[in-house]
Structure formats: C-alpha cells, structure tokens
CSV table of C-alpha atoms and ligand atoms in Angstrom, one decimal:
chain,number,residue,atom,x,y,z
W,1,UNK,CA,4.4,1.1,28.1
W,2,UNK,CA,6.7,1.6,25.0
W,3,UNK,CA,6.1,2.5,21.7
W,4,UNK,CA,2.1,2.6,22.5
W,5,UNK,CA,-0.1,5.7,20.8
W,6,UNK,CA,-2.2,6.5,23.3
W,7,UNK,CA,-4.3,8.7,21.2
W,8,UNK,CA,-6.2,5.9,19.3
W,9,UNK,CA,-9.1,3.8,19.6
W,10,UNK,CA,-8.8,1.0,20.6
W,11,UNK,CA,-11.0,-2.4,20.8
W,12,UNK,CA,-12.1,-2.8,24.4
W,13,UNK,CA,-14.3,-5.6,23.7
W,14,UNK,CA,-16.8,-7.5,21.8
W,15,UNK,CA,-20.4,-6.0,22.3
W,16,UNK,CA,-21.1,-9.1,23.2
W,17,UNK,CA,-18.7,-9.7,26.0
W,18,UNK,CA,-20.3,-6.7,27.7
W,19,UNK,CA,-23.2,-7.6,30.0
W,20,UNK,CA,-25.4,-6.1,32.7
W,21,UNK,CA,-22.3,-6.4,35.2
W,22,UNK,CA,-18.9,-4.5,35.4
W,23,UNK,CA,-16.5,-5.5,32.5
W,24,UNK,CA,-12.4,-5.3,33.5
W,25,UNK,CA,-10.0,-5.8,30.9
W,26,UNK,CA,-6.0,-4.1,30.9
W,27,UNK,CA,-5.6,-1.7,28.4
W,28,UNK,CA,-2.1,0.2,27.6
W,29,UNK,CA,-1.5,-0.9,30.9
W,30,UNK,CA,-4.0,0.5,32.9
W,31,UNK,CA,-6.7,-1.1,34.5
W,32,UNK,CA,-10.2,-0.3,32.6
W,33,UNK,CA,-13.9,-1.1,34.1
W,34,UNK,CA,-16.8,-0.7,31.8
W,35,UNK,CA,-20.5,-0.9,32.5
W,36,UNK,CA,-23.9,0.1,31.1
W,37,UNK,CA,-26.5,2.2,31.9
W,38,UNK,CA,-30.4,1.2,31.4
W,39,UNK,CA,-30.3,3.2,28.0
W,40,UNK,CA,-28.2,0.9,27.3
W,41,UNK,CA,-24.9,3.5,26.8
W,42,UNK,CA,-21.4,2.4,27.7
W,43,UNK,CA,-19.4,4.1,30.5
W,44,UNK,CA,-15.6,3.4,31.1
W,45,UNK,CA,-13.7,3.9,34.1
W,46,UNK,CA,-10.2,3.4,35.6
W,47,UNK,CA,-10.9,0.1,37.6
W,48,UNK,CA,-9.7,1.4,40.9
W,49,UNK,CA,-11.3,2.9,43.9
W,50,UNK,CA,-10.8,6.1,45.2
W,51,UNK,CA,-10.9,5.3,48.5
W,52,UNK,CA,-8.9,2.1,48.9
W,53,UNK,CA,-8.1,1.1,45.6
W,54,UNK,CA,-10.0,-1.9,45.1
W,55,UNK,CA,-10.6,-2.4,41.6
W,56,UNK,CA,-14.3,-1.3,41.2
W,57,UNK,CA,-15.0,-4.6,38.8
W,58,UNK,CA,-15.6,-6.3,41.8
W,59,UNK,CA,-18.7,-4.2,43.1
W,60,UNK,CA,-21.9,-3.9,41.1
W,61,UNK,CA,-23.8,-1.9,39.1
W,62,UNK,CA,-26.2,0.1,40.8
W,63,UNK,CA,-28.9,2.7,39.0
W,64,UNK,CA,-26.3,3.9,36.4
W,65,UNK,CA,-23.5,3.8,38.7
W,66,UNK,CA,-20.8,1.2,39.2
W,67,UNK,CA,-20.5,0.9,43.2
W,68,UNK,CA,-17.7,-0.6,44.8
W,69,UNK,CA,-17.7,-4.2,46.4
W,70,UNK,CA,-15.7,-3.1,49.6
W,71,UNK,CA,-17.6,0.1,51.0
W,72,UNK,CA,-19.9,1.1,48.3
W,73,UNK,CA,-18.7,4.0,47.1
W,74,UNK,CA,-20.7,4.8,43.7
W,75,UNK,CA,-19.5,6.3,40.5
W,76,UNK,CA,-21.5,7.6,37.8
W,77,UNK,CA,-20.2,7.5,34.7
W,78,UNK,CA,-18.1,10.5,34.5
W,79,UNK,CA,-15.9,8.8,37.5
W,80,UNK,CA,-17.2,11.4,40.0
W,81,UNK,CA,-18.7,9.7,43.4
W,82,UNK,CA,-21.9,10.8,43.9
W,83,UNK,CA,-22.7,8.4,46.8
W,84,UNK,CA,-20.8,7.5,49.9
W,85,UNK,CA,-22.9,5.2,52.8
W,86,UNK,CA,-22.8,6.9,55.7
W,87,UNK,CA,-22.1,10.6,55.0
W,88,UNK,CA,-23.6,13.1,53.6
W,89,UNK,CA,-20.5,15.3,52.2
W,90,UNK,CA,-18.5,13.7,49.3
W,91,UNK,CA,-14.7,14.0,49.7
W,92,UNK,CA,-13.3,15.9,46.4
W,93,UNK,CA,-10.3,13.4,45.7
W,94,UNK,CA,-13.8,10.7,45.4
W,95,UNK,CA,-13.0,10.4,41.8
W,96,UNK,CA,-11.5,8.2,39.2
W,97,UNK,CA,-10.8,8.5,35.5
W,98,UNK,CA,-13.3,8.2,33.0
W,99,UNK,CA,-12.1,7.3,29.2
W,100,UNK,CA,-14.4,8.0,25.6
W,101,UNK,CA,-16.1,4.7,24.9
W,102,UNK,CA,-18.4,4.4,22.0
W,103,UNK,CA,-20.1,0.8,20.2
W,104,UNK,CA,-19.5,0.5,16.6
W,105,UNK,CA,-19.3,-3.0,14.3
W,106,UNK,CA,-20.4,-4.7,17.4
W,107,UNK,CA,-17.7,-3.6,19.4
W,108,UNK,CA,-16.5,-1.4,22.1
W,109,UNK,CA,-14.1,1.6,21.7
W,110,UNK,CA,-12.2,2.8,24.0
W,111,UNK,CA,-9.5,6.1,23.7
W,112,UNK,CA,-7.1,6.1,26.5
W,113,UNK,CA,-5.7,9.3,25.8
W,114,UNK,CA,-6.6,13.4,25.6
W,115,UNK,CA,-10.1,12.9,25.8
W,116,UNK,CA,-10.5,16.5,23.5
W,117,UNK,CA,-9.2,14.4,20.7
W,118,UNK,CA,-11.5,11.2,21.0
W,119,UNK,CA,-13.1,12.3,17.5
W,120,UNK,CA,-15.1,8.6,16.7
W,121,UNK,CA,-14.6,10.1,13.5
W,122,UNK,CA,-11.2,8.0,13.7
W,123,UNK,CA,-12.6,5.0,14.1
W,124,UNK,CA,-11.4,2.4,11.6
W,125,UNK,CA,-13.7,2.0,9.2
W,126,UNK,CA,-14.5,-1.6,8.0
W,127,UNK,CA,-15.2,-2.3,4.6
W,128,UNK,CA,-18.9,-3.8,3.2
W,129,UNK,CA,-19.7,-3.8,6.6
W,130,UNK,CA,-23.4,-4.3,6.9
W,131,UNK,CA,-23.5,-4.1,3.2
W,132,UNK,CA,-26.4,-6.6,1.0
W,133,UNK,CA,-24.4,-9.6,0.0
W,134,UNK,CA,-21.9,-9.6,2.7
W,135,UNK,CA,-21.7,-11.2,6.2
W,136,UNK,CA,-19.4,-10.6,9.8
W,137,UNK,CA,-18.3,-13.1,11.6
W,138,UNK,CA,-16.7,-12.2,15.0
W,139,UNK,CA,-14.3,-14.2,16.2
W,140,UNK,CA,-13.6,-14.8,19.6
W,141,UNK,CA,-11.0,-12.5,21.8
W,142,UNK,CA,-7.6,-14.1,21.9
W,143,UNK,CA,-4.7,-13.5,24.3
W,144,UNK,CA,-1.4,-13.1,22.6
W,145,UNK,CA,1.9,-13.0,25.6
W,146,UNK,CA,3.6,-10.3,23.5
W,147,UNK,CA,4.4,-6.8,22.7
W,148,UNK,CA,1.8,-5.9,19.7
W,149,UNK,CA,4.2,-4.6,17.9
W,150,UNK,CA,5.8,-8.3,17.2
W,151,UNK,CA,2.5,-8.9,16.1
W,152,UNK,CA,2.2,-5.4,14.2
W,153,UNK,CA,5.4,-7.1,12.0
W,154,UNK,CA,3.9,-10.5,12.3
W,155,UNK,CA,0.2,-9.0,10.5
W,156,UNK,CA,2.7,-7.1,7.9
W,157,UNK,CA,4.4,-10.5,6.9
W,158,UNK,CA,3.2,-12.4,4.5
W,159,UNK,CA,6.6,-14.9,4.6
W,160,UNK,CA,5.5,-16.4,7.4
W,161,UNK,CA,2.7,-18.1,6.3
W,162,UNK,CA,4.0,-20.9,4.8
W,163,UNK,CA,6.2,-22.8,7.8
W,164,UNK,CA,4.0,-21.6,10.4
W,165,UNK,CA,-0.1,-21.8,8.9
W,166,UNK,CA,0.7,-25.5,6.8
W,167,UNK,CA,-2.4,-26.8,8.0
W,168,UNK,CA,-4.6,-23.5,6.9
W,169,UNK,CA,-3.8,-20.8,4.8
W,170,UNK,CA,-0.5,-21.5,4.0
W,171,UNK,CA,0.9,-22.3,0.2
W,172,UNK,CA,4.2,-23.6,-0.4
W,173,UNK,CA,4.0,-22.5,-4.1
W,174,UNK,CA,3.8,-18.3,-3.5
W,175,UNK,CA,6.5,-18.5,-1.0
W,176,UNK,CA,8.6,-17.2,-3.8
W,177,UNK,CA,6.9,-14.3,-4.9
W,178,UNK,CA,8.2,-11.0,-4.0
W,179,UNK,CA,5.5,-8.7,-2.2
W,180,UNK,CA,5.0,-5.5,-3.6
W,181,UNK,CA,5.0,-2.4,-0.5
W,182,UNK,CA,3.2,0.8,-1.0
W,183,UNK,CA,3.3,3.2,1.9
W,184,UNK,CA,1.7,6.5,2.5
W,185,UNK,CA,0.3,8.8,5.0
W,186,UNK,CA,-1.1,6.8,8.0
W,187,UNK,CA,-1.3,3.7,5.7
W,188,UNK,CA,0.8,0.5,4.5
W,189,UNK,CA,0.5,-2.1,2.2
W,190,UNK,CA,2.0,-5.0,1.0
W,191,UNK,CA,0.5,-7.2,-1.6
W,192,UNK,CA,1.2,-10.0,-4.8
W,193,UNK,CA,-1.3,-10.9,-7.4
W,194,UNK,CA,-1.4,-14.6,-8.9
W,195,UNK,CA,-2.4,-14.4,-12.4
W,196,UNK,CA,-4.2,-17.6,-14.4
W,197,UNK,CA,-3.9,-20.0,-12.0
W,198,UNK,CA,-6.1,-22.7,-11.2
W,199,UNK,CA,-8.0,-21.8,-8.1
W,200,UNK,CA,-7.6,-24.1,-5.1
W,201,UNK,CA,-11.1,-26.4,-4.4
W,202,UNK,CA,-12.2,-24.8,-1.7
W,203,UNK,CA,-12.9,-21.1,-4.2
W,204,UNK,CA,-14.2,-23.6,-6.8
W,205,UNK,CA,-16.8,-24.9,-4.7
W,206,UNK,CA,-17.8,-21.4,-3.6
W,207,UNK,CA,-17.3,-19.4,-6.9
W,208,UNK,CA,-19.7,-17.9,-9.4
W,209,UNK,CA,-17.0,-17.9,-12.2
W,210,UNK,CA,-15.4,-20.5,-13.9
W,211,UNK,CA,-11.7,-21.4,-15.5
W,212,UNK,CA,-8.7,-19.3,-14.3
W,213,UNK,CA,-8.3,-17.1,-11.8
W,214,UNK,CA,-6.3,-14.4,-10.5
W,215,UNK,CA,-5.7,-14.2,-6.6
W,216,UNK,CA,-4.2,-11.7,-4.4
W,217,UNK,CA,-3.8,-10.8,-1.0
W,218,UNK,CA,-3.8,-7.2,0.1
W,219,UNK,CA,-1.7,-6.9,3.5
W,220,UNK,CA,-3.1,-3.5,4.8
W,221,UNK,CA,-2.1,-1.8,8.2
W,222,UNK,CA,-3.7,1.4,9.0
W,223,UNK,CA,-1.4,2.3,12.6
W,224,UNK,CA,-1.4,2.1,15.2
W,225,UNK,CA,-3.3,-1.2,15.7
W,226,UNK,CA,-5.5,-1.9,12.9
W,227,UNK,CA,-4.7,-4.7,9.8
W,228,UNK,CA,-7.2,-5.9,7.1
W,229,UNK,CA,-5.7,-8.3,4.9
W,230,UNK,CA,-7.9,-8.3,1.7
W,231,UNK,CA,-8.2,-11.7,0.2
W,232,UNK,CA,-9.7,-11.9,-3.4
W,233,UNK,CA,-9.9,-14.7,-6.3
W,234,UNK,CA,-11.3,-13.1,-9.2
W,235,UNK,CA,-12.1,-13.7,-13.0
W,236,UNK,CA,-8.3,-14.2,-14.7
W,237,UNK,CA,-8.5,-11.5,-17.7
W,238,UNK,CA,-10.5,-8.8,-15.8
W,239,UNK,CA,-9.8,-5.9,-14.9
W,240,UNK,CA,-8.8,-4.9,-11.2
W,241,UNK,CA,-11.1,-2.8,-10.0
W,242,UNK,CA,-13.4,-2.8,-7.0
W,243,UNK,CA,-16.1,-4.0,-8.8
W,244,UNK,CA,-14.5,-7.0,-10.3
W,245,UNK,CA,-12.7,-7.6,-7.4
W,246,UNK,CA,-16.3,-7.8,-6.1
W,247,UNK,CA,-17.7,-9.6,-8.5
W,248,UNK,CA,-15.6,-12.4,-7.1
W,249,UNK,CA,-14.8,-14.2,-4.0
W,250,UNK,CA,-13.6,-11.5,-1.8
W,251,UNK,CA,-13.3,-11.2,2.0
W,252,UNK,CA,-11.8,-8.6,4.3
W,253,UNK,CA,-10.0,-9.9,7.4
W,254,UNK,CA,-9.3,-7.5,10.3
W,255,UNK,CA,-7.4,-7.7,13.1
W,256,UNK,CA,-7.6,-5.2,16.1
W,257,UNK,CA,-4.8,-5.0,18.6
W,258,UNK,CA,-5.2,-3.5,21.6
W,259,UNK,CA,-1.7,-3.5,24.2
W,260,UNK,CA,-2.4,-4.8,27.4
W,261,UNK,CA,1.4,-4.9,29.2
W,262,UNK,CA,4.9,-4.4,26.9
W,263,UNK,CA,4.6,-8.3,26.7
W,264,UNK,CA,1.1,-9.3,26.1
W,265,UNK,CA,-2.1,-7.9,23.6
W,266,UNK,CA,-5.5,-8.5,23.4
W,267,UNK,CA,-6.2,-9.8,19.8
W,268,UNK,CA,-9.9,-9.4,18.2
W,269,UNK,CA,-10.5,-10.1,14.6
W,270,UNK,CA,-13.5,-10.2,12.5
W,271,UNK,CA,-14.3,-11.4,8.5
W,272,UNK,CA,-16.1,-9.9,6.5
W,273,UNK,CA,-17.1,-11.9,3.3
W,274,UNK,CA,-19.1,-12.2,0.5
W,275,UNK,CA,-19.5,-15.6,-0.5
W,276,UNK,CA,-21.5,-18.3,1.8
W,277,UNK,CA,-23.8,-15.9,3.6
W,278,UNK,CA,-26.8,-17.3,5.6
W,279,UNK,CA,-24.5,-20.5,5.7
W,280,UNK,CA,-23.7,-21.3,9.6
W,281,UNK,CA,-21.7,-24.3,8.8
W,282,UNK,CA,-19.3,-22.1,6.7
W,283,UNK,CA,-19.3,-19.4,9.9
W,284,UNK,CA,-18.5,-22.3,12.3
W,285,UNK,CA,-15.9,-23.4,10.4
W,286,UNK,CA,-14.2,-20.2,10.0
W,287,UNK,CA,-14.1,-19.4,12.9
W,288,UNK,CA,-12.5,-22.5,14.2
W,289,UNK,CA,-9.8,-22.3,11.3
W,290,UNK,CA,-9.6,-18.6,11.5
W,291,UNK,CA,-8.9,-18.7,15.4
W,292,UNK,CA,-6.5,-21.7,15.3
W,293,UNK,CA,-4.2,-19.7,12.7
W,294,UNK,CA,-4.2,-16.8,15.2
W,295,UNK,CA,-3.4,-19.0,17.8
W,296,UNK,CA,-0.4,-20.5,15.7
W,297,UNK,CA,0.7,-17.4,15.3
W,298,UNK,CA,0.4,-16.6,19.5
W,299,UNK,CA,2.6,-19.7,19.7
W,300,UNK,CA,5.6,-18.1,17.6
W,301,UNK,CA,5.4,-14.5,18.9
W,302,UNK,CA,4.7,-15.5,22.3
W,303,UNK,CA,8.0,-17.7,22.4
W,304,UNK,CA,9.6,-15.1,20.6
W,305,UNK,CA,9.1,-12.7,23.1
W,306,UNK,CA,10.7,-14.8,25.8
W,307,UNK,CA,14.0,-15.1,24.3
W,308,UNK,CA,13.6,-11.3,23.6
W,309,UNK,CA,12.9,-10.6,27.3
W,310,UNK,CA,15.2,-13.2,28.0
W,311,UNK,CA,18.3,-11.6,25.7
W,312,UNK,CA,17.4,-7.9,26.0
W,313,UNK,CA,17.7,-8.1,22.0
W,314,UNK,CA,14.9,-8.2,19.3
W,315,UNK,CA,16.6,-8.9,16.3
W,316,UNK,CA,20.0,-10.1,14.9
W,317,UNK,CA,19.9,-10.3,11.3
W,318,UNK,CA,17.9,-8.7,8.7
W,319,UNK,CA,16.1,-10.2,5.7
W,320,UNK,CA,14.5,-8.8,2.7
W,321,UNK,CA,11.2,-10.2,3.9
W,322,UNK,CA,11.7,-7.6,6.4
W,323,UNK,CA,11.1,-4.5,4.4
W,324,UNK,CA,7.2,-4.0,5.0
W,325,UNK,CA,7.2,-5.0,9.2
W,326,UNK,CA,9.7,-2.5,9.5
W,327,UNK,CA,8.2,0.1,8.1
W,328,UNK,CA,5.1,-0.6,9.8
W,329,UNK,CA,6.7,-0.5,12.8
W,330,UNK,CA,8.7,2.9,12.2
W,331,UNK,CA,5.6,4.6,11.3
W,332,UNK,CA,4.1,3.3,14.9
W,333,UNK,CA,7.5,4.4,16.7
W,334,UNK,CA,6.9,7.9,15.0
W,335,UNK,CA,3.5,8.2,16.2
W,336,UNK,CA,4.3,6.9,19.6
W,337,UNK,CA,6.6,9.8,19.8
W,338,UNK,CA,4.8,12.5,18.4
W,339,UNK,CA,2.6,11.1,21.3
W,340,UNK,CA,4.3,11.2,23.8
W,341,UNK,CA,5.5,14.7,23.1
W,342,UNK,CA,2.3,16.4,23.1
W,343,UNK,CA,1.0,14.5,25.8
W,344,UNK,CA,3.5,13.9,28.6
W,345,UNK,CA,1.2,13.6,31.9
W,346,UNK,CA,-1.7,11.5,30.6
W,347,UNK,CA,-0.6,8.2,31.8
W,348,UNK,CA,-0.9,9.1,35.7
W,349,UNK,CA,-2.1,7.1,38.4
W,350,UNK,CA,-5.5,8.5,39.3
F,1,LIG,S1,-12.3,0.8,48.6
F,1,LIG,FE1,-14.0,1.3,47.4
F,1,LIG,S2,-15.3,2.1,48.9
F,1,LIG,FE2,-13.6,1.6,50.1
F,2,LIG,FE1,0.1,-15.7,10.7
C-alpha cells in the first residue's frame, strides 16, 4: 500500500463485532483473522493457511486454536500449528503470522508492523472516557471506497461542511470564518471560536447556562489515523479553559481509520459527550445522524476517488482551505517513510 504507517495501532474492530467464531477483516492490505480464547484474550492471525492457503476464517475455533475449514490444521495463537490430523510430526513451514492485538474503549487493536514496537502505550487515548458525567456511544463500522488519506484531508477540513452536511451539522453562517492551524510534534489542529452568539435550539434545550454563548470546534488529528473533533458551546464571557469548556456542552468525536486497500478504509467512530446521559432516545438519534454524515461524506470521497483512479491525478488547483489537509497529510507521508525505511521486509507474504 502507499503512504500507510505500518507501525501504528490500528482499529480492528468493535469489541462487539468479535464473537466466539473467527473474525476476518483487510487490514493495510493483508488479510487478518482474529479469535478468542476461553479467558476471553484476543489472538490475531494472517488469515491464510499454511498448507493450502485457505483463509483460516472459514474453519473454527477449536480449544484456543483457530483450525482450518479445509484439512484442519490448528493454530494457536502465536500462528504456530500445533495439530495436523493424521500425522504425528508437524512440518516447520506450518506457520502463519501472528500480529499484537489488545481491547481498549471497547475495541480491538491491532499493530501490523515490528511487533518489538507494539508498546499499547501508543494507543490513542480518548478523552473523559469512562469519566462520571460522560457517556460513549459507538457507532457502527462503515466502509468508505477510498484511500484514507482523502479521508485524512476530508477529517482536517472543516470547509466542507457546509455544501456537503446541509441536512446535519452544517452552518451556512461560519463558512466564512477563517480556521486557525496549530501544528506540532505528532499533532494537528485546526479550529475557530464563535463568540456571543445565540446558540442554535438544539444546545438550548440541552444546556445548563443561559443567554450567549461561545462555540467552537477543535479539528484535531493525531497521525496516522486518529481525529477527535472537539465540539463545545460554552458560557459567552468565560474563560477557555478545560474546566469551563466542561462546564458546558462539550463532546469529543473520534474517528478511527484503519486502510484496507489504497482505495478503500474501514471507518469507526465513537462520541463521547457530556450532556443527555442515561438518555437512549438522544444515543439513537446520534447515532443515526452521526452515521448518515459519515456516510455523506463516503459518497464525496468515494466518487472522488474514481476520477482519481480514473485520471491518475489527485489534485489540480489549490485553495486556502487547503492549508490544514495538507499538512496533515505531509506529516503522514513523513511517517510512512521513516516507515518504510526502517522496516523494509515486514509486509511479506507468509
Ligand atoms: S488448507 Fe488449511 S489445512 Fe489444508
Ligand atoms: Fe464531513
């Protein structure tokens, strides 16, 4: 694949998603099987036989091991066979690749790359997670037919939210407003604050404040695959700190992104919030906003991406609204480099 960091985590799947039965999803272009063992632990394999190369999501999970569905080869969950019907001695090319999985904010990690450097240390952390006075909602895995970097620029862009969300969280009136961009090490942001201005219904009806407020959105991207976009509507006349920020309606909105081909990504996302908790009605229908917004953006990107594949080109002209996807995207091409470099073999077949 291009331009893909391979040492990363990266979201394999909802927690949820992953049963008592072998789980297959594409990741960086490889084929990935997961399954779990009676304690419950997460194992992750390359999804493809040793002997004939049948992908091993088809077979079964047998006693801790993921058996295949053609001759029923086992696996444990380092990849090594440690079962083959009908002989005793165990070929030593019986062996796939395993990969670093680990569960964390009710989902599964997966790091494709040097397994030495799979520190879950570097695991994106998510903000108020878990926290009194806050509530997740998870929203359900999309399927988005292009390269995630067009979606890297697309999370980065807060321009496009007008024409293409009308319906949702779009607003005609901040199109104007130039975003500030802050960059440093391993982190990007773009952001504009709305001060004194009436607050739309919606934040009325949830608020505890009253009269003006100030509003902001916080476009963060932590590369290579990771976006929160911080949304707060605040007390006008206070201060901007955490606490205020707090004090108000405030929710985090993350977006993981994990690369399945160089024209299609897996999309998860998950809101965090702290207004409406315990009320189901409010989840439901965040959710169904939430995901038809992703989904309106899918539409663009993924059409996008034809003409791209189609043309060989990905850009003509350049706009000022193209200052903070850019940058995201050259810090990404840096990484994917510095990558590559150190790591020049780890994308093999076996
Ligand atoms: S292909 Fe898997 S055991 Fe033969
Ligand atoms: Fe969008």
């Amino acid at each position: 694949m291009e331009h893909v960091v391979r040492n990363a985590w990266y979201v394999l799947g909802w927690t949820a998603e992953i049963g008592t039965g072998p789980f297959a999803r594409r990741v960086l272009d490889e084929p990935v099987v997961a399954f779990r063992r009676r304690d419950g632990r997460l194992a992750a394999l390359l999804d493809r036989c040793a002997h004939r190369l049948v992908p091993l999501s088809l077979g079964s999970v047998v006693d801790d091991t993921l058996q295949c569905g053609y001759h029923g080869l086992r696996y444990d969950d380092t990849g090594a066979c440690v079962h083959v019907p009908g002989q005793a001695n165990i070929p030593p090319a019986a062996r796939v690749r395993s990969f670093p999985v680990t569960e964390r904010y009710g989902a599964a990690w997966i790091w494709m790359g040097d397994p030495e450097q799979a520190d879950p240390g570097l695991i994106p952390a998510i903000e108020r997670y878990g926290a009194p006075g806050w509530t997740v909602i998870w929203g359900a895995p999309q399927h988005h037919r292009s390269h995630y970097l067009n979606i890297v620029e697309n999370l980065q862009d807060p321009a496009h939210t007008t024409y293409v969300h009308p319906g949702t969280i779009g607003n005609p009136a901040s199109s104007d407003i130039a975003p500030v961009i802050e960059e440093s090490e391993g982190h990007i942001v773009t952001y504009r604050w709305t001060l004194d201005a009436e607050p739309p219904p919606i934040d009325r009806k949830n608020a505890n404040f009253s009269g003006l407020a100030d509003r902001c959105q916080y476009y963060h991207f932590f590369p290579p695959c990771t976006s929160r976009v911080d949304v707060v509507t605040m007390q006008a006349g206070q201060e901007h700190t955490e606490a205020n920020m707090d004090r108000g309606l405030r929710a985090f909105s993350y977006k993981f992104l994990t690369p399945e081909t160089d024209t299609a990504t897996h999309f998860f996302w998950l809101h965090v919030r702290n207004f409406g908790v315990g009320d189901q009605e409010l989840d439901e229908r965040l959710m169904r906003d939430m995901g038809r917004t992703f989904e309106e953006d899918n539409v663009i990107v993924s059409a996008m991406q034809r003409e791209q594949d189609a043309t060989g080109v990905r850009q003509l002209a350049w706009l000022r609204i193209d200052a903070g996807p850019s940058r995201a995207r050259r810090m990404i091409e840096k990484m994917a480099a510095a990558d590559a470099a150190a790591a020049p073999a780890t994308s093999t077949a076996s």
